[in-house]
Structures are given as C-alpha cells and as structure tokens.
PDB file of C-alpha atoms and ligand atoms in Angstrom:
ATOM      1  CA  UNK A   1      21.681  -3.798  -9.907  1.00 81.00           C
ATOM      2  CA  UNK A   2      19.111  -6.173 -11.680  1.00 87.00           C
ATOM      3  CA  UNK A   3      15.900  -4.839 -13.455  1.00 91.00           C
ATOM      4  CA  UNK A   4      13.260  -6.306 -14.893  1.00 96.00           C
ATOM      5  CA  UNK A   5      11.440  -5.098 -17.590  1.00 97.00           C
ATOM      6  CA  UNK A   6       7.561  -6.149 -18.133  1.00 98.00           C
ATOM      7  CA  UNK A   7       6.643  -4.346 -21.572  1.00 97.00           C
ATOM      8  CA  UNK A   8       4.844  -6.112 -24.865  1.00 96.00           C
ATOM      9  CA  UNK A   9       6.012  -3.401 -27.092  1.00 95.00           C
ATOM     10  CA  UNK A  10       9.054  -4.882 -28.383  1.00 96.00           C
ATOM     11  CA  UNK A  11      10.733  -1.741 -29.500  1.00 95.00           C
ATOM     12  CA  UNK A  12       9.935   0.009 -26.486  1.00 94.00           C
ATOM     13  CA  UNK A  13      11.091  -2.847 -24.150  1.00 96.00           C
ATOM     14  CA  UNK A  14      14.434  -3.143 -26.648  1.00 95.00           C
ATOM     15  CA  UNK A  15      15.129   0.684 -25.793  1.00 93.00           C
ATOM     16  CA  UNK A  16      14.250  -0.072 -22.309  1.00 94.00           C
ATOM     17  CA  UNK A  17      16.763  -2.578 -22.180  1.00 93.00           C
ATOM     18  CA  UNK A  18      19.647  -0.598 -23.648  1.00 93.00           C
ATOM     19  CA  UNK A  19      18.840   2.580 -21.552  1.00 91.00           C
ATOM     20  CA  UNK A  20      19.125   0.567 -18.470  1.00 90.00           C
ATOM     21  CA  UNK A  21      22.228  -1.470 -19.242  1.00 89.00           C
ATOM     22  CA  UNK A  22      23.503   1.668 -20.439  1.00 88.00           C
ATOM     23  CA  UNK A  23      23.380   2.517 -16.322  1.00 84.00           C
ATOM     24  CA  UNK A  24      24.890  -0.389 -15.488  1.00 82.00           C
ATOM     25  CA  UNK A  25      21.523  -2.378 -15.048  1.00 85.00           C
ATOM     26  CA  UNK A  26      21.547  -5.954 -15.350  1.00 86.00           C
ATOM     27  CA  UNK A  27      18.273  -6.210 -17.499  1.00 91.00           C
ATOM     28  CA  UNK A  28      15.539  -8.979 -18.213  1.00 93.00           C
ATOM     29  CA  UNK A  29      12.770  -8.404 -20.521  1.00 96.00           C
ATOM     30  CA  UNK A  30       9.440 -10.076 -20.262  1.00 97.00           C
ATOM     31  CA  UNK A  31       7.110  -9.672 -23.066  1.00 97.00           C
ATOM     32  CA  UNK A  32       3.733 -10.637 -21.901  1.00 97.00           C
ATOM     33  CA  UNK A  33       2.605 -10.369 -18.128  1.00 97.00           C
ATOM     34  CA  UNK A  34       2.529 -14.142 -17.465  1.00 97.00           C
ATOM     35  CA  UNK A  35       6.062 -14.085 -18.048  1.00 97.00           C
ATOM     36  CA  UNK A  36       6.444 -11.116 -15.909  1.00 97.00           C
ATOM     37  CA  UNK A  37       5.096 -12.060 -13.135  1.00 97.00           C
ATOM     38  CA  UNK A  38       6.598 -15.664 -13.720  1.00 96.00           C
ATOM     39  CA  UNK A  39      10.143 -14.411 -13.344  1.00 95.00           C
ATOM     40  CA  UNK A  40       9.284 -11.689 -10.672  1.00 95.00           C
ATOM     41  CA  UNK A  41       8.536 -14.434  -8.495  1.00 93.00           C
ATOM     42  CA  UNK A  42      11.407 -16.734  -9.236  1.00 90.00           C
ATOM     43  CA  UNK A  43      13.802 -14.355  -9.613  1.00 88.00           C
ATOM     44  CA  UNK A  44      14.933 -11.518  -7.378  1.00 85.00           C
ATOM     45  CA  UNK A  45      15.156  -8.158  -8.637  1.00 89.00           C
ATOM     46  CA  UNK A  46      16.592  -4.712  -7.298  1.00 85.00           C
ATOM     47  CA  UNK A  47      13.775  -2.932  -9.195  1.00 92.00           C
ATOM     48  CA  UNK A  48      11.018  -3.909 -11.895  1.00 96.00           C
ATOM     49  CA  UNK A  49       9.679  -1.716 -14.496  1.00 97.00           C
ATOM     50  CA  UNK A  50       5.804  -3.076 -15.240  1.00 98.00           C
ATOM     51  CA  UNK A  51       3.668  -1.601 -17.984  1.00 97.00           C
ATOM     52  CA  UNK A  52      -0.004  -1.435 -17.474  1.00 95.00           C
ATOM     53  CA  UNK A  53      -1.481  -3.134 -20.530  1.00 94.00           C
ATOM     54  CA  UNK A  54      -0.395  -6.325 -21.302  1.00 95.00           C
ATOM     55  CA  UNK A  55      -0.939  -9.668 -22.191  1.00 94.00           C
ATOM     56  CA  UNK A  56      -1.470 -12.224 -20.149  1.00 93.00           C
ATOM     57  CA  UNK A  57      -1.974 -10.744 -16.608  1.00 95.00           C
ATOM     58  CA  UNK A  58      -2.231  -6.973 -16.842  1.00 96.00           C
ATOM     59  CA  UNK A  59       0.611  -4.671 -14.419  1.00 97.00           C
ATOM     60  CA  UNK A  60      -2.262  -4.077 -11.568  1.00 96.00           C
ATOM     61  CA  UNK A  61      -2.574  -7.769 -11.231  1.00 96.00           C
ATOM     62  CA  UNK A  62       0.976  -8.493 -11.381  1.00 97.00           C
ATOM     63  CA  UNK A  63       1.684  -5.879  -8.839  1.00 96.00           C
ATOM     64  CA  UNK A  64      -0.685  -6.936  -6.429  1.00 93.00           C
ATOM     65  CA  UNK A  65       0.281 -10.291  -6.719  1.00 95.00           C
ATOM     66  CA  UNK A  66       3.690  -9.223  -6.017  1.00 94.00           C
ATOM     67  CA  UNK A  67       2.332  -7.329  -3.007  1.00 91.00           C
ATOM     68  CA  UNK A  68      -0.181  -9.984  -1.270  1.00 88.00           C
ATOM     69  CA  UNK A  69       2.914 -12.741  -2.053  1.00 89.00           C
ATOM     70  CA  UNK A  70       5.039 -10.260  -0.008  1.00 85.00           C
ATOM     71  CA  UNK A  71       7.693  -9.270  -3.091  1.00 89.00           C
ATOM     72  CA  UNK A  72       8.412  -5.944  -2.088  1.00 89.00           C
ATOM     73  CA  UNK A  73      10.689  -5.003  -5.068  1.00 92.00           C
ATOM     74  CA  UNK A  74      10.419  -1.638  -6.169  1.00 94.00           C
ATOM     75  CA  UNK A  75       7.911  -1.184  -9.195  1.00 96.00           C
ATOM     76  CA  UNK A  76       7.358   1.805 -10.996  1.00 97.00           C
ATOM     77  CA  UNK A  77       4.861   1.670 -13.372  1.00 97.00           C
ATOM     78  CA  UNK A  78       4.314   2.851 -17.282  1.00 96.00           C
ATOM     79  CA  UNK A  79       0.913   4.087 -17.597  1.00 91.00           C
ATOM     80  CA  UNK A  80      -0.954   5.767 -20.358  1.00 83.00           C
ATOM     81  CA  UNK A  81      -0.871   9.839 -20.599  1.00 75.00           C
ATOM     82  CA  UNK A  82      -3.492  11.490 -19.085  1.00 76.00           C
ATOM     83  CA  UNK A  83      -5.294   8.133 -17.404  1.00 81.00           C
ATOM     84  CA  UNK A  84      -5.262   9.481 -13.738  1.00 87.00           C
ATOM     85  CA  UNK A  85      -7.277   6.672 -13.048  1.00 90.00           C
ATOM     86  CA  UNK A  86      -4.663   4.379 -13.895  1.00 91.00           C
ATOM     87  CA  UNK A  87      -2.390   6.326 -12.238  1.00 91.00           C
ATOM     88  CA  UNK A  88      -4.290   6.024  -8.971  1.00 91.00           C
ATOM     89  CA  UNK A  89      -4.947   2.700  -8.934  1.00 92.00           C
ATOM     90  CA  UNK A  90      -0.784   1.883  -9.732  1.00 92.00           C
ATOM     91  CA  UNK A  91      -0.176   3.155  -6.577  1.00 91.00           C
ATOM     92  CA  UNK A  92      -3.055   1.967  -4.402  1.00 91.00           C
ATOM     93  CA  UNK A  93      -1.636  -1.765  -5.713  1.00 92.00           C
ATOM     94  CA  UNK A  94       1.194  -0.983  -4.648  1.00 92.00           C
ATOM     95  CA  UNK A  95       3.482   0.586  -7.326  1.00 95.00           C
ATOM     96  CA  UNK A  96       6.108   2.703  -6.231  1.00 94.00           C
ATOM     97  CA  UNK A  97       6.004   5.328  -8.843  1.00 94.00           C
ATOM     98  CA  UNK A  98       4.868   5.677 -12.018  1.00 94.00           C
ATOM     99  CA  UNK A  99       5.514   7.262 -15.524  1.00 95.00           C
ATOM    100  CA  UNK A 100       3.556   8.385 -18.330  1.00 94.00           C
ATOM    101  CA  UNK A 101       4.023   7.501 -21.965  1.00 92.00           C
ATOM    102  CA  UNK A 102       5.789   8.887 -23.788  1.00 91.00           C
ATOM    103  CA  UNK A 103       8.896   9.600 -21.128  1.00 92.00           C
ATOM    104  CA  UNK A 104      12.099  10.538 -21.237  1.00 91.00           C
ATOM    105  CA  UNK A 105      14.596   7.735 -20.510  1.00 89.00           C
ATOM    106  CA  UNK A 106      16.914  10.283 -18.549  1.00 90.00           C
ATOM    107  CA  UNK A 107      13.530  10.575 -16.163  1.00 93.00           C
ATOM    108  CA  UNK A 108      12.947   7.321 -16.508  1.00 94.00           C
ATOM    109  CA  UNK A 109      16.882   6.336 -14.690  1.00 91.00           C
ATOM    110  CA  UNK A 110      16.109   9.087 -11.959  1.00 91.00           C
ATOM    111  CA  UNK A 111      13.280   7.458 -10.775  1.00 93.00           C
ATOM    112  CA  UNK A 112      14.541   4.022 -10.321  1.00 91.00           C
ATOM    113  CA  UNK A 113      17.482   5.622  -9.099  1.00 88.00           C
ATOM    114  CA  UNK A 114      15.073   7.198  -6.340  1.00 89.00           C
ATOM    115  CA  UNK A 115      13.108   3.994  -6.083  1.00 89.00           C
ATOM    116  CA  UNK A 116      16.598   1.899  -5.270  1.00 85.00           C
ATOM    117  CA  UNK A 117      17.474   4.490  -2.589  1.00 83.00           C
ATOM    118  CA  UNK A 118      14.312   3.730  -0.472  1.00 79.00           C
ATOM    119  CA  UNK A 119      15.288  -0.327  -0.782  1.00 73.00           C
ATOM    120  CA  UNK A 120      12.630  -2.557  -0.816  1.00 73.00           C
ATOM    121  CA  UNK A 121      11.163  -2.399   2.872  1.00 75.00           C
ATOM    122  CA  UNK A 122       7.746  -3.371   4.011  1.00 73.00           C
ATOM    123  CA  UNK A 123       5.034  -1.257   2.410  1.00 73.00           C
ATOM    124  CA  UNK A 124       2.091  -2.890   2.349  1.00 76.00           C
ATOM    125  CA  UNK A 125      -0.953  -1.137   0.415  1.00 80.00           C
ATOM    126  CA  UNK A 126      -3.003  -3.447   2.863  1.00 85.00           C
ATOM    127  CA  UNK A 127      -2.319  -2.967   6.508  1.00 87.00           C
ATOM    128  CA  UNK A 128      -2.591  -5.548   9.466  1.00 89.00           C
ATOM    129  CA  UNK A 129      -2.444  -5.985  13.101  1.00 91.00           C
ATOM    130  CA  UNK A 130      -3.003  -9.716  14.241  1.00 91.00           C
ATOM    131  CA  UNK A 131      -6.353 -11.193  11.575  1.00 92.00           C
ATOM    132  CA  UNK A 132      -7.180  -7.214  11.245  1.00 94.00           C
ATOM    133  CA  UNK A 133      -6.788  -6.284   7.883  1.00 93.00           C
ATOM    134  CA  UNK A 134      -7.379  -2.757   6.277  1.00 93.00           C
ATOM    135  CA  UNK A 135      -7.002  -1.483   2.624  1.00 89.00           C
ATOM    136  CA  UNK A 136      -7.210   2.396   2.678  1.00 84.00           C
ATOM    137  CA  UNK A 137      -7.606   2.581  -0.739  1.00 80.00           C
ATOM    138  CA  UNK A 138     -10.577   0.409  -0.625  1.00 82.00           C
ATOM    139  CA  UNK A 139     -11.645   1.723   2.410  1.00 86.00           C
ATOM    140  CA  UNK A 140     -12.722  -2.248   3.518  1.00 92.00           C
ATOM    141  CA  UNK A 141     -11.933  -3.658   6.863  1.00 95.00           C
ATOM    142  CA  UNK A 142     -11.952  -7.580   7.496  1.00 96.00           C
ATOM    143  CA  UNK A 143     -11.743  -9.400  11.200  1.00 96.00           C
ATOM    144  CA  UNK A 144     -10.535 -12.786  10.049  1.00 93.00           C
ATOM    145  CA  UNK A 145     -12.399 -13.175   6.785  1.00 94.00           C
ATOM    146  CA  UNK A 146     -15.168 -11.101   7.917  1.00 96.00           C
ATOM    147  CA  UNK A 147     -15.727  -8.163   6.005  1.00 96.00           C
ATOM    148  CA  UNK A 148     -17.132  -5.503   8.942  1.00 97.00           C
ATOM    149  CA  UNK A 149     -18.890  -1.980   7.809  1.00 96.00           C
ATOM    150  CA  UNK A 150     -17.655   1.217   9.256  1.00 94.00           C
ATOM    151  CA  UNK A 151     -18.832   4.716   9.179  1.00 92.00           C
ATOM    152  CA  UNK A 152     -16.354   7.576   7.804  1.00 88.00           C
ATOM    153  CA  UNK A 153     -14.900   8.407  11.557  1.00 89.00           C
ATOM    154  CA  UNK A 154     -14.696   5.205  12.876  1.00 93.00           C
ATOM    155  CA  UNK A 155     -12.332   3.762   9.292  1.00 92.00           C
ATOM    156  CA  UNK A 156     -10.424   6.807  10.401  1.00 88.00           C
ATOM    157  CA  UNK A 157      -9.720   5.815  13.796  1.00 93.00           C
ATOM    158  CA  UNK A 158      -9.330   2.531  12.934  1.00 94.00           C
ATOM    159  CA  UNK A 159      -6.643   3.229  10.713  1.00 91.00           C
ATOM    160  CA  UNK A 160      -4.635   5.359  12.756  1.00 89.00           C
ATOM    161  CA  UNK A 161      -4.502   2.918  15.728  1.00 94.00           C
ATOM    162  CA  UNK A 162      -3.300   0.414  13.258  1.00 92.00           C
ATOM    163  CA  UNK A 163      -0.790   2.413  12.031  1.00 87.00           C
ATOM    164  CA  UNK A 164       0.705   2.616  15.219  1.00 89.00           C
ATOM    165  CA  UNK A 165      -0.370  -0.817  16.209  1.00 91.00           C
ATOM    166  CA  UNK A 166       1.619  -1.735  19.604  1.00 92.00           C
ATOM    167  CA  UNK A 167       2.058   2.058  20.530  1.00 92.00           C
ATOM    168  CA  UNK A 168       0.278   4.016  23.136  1.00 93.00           C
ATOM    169  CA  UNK A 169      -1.441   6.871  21.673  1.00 94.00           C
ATOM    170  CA  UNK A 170      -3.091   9.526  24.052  1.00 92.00           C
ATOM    171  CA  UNK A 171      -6.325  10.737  23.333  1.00 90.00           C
ATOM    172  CA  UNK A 172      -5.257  14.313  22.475  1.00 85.00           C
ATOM    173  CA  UNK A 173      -3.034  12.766  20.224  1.00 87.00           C
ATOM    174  CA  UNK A 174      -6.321  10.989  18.360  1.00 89.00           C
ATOM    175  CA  UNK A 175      -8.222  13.868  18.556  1.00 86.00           C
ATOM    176  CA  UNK A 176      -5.532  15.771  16.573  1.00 79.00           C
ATOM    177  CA  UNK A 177      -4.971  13.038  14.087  1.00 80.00           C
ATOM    178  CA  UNK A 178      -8.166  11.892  13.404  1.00 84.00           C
ATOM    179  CA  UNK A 179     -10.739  14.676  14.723  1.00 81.00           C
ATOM    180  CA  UNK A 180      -9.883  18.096  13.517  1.00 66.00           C
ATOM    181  CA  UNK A 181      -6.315  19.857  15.217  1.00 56.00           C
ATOM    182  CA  UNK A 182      -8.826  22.816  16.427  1.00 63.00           C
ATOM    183  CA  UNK A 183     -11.529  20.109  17.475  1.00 68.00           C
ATOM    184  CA  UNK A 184     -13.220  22.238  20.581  1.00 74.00           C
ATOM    185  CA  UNK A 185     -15.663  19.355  21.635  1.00 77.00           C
ATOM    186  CA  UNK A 186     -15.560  16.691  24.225  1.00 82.00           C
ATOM    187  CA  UNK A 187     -12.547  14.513  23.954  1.00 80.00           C
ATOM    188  CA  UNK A 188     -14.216  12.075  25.094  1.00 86.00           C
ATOM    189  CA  UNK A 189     -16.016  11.594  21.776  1.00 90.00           C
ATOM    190  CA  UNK A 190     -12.796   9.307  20.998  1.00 92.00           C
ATOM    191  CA  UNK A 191     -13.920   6.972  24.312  1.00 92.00           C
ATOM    192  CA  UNK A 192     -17.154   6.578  22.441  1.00 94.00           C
ATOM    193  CA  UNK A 193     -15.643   5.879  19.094  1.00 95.00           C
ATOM    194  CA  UNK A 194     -13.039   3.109  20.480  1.00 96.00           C
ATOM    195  CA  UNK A 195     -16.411   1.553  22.431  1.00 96.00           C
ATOM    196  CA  UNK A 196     -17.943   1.469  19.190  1.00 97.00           C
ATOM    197  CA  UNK A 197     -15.021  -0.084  17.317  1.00 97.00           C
ATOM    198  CA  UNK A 198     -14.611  -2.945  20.483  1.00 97.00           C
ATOM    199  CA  UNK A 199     -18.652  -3.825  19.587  1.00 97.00           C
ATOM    200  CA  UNK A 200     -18.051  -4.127  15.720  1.00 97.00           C
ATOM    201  CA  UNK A 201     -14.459  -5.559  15.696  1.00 96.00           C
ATOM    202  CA  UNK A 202     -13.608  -6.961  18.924  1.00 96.00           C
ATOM    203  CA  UNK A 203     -16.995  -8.455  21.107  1.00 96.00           C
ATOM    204  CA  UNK A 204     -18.297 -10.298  18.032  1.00 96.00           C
ATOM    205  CA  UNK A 205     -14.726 -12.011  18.052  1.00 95.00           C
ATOM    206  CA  UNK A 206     -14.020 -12.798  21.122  1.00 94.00           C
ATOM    207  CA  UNK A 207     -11.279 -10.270  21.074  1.00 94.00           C
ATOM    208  CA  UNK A 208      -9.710  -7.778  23.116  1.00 94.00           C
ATOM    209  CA  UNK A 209      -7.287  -6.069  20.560  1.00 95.00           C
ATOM    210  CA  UNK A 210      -8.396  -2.311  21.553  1.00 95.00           C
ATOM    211  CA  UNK A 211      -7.165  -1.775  25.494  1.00 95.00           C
ATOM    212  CA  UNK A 212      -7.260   1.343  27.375  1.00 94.00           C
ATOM    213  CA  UNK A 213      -4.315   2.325  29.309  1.00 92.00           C
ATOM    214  CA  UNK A 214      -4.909   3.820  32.749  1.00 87.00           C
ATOM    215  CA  UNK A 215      -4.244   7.584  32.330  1.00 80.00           C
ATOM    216  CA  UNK A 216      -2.284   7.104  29.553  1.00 78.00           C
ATOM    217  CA  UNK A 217      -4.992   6.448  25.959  1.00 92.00           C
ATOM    218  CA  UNK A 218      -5.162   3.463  23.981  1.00 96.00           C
ATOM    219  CA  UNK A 219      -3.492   1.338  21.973  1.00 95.00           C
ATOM    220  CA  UNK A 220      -3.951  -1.845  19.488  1.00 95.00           C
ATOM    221  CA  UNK A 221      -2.739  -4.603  20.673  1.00 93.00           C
ATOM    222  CA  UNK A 222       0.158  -5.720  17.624  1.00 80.00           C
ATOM    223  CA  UNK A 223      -0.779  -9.412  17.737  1.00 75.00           C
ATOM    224  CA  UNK A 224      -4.709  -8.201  17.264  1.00 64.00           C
ATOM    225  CA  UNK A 225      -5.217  -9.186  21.115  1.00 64.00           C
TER     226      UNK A 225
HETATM  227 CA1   CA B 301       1.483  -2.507 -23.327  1.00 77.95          CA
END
C-alpha cells in the first residue's frame, strides 16, 4: 500500500512517515500543499493523509480538487482540536475521515486501515444526473451552469430522486423519505412538488428529466432526460 503524506510540520510528517512504513506503507511526504496536490495528481495512491493548514494550497482545496478532478483516493484529514467547523467542512469536500491533533498513531493506522477497506469508489460530495448538479452541503442546485433556487421541500425531493436517479420510486416511498414516515396528508402533495420541480428545472430547459410512470411513481431520468 502507498500513502501520501501532505503535512508542513517536518517532525510531525517525519513521525508520520516512520509510523506508516512501520505498517508496511510505502510513504511520500509532501511538505507544502502545492506539492501535495502536485503528486496526488500524478501519482496514484492507496490512501493520502492531508493536513488542513498548509502552505501553498490549504487541505480543503486540495481535497476538492482531488474530488471535482475525479481522484477518489481515500483522504483522511488532520484537523485542529476542537475546530468542528473544520471538521465539517473536511468532510463536506470530500474527506473520508478525519483526526484531531494531537492523535495517537495506533488510531491514526486504524483509520486508514478502515479507509483502505471501503477502496476508493465513487463518492462524490457533489451529486449529478445528466447537467443536474447538487451539493448537499451547500444546499445549491445548477441546470447546466444555471444556478436555480429551491425552497427547503423541494432541495429535499430533489435530492432523493437524484439519489436514485434511473430508479422508479413510488410515491409512498417519497412521502416516507422525504415527507414525514407518519405524514397523514394528501399524497398527492408529492404530484405537486414534482410539477413544481418540472417548472424550475425542467420547462425552462427544454427538458423532460422528471417522468411519471403510469401507476407506478416517478423517476429521474439518469442521463437528465
Ligand atoms: Ca500545518
């Protein structure tokens, strides 16, 4: 296994190094983030450990990068103790895990151990079907490169028909995911919801990605229709 290590302390990234070839890691170190992200492009990787603060290009932007250039190599992510907002946004970019400093290097091994189990599938932090794009972090939706505003319901909605873009999905089965499980009212609230999503992200388009199957529900067409 190869790891790369993206950390400007030098003593830190020097123990990181000999922890992790101590496990049998093949290691790189990368002292700034322009070198980081430099040889996580060029190089390929089995998992990358990315501190938050550095120079050059700081971790988020590195892992992002990663992310929008479609590098799904596991990161986890160093972040400082008791900065949940840090810790939040590592994963909304697209970090795998993270750790607070100080850690323990014995965590530290478990978790990329954890991290190399799950492999580095698909897991985008933005999600697509055809030129729909959602970030549900951001909460932003764009047709094309048209940014279009949503209400609270409708993002929901949206997002769980993309998630199972290409899949029929009955309208009990919306109403559970998206409305409350004990939702008493009409269920045909979600027709009126998917109308409204067809006249914000569909008409104005020319599109056609949200179809209604005949007894059956709904589903988003996978190529965005
Ligand atoms: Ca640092």
């Amino acid at each position: 296994m190869r790891a790369l290590v993206v950390e400007d302390e030098k003593r830190l990234a020097a123990g990181l190094r000999n922890g992790l070839e101590a496990e049998g890691f093949a290691v790189d170190v990368a002292l700034t983030g322009t070198d980081g992200l430099w040889l996580a492009r060029e190089e390929s990787y089995d998992a990358i450990v990315l501190d938050v603060m550095l120079p050059g290009v700081d971790g988020f932007d590195i892992c992002s990068t990663l992310r929008n250039e479609r590098v799904w190599t596991p990161i986890l992510m160093l972040t400082a103790r008791d900065a949940d907002a840090d810790q939040v946004r590592a994963l909304d970019t697209g970090a795998d895990d993270y750790l607070t400093k100080p850690f323990s290097y014995a965590v530290l091994i478990a978790r990329l151990r954890a991290l190399l189990r799950r492999g580095a599938a698909e897991r985008p932090a933005v999600i697509c079907a055809g030129d729909l794009r959602l970030d549900p972090a951001a909460r932003r939706i764009w047709r094309g490169e048209v940014e279009v505003g949503l209400t609270a319901r409708e993002f929901s909605l949206l997002e769980f028909l993309i998630r199972h873009r290409g899949e029929a999905v009955s309208k009990r089965t919306i109403l559970d995911h998206v409305w409350d499980y004990d939702f008493e009212g009409d269920p045909n609230i979600v027709e009126v919801y998917v109308r409204r999503l067809r006249n914000k992200l569909d008409r104005p388009f020319g599109k056609g990605s949200l179809q209604t199957l005949r007894g059956s529900g709904y589903r988003l067409a996978d190529d965005g229709g």
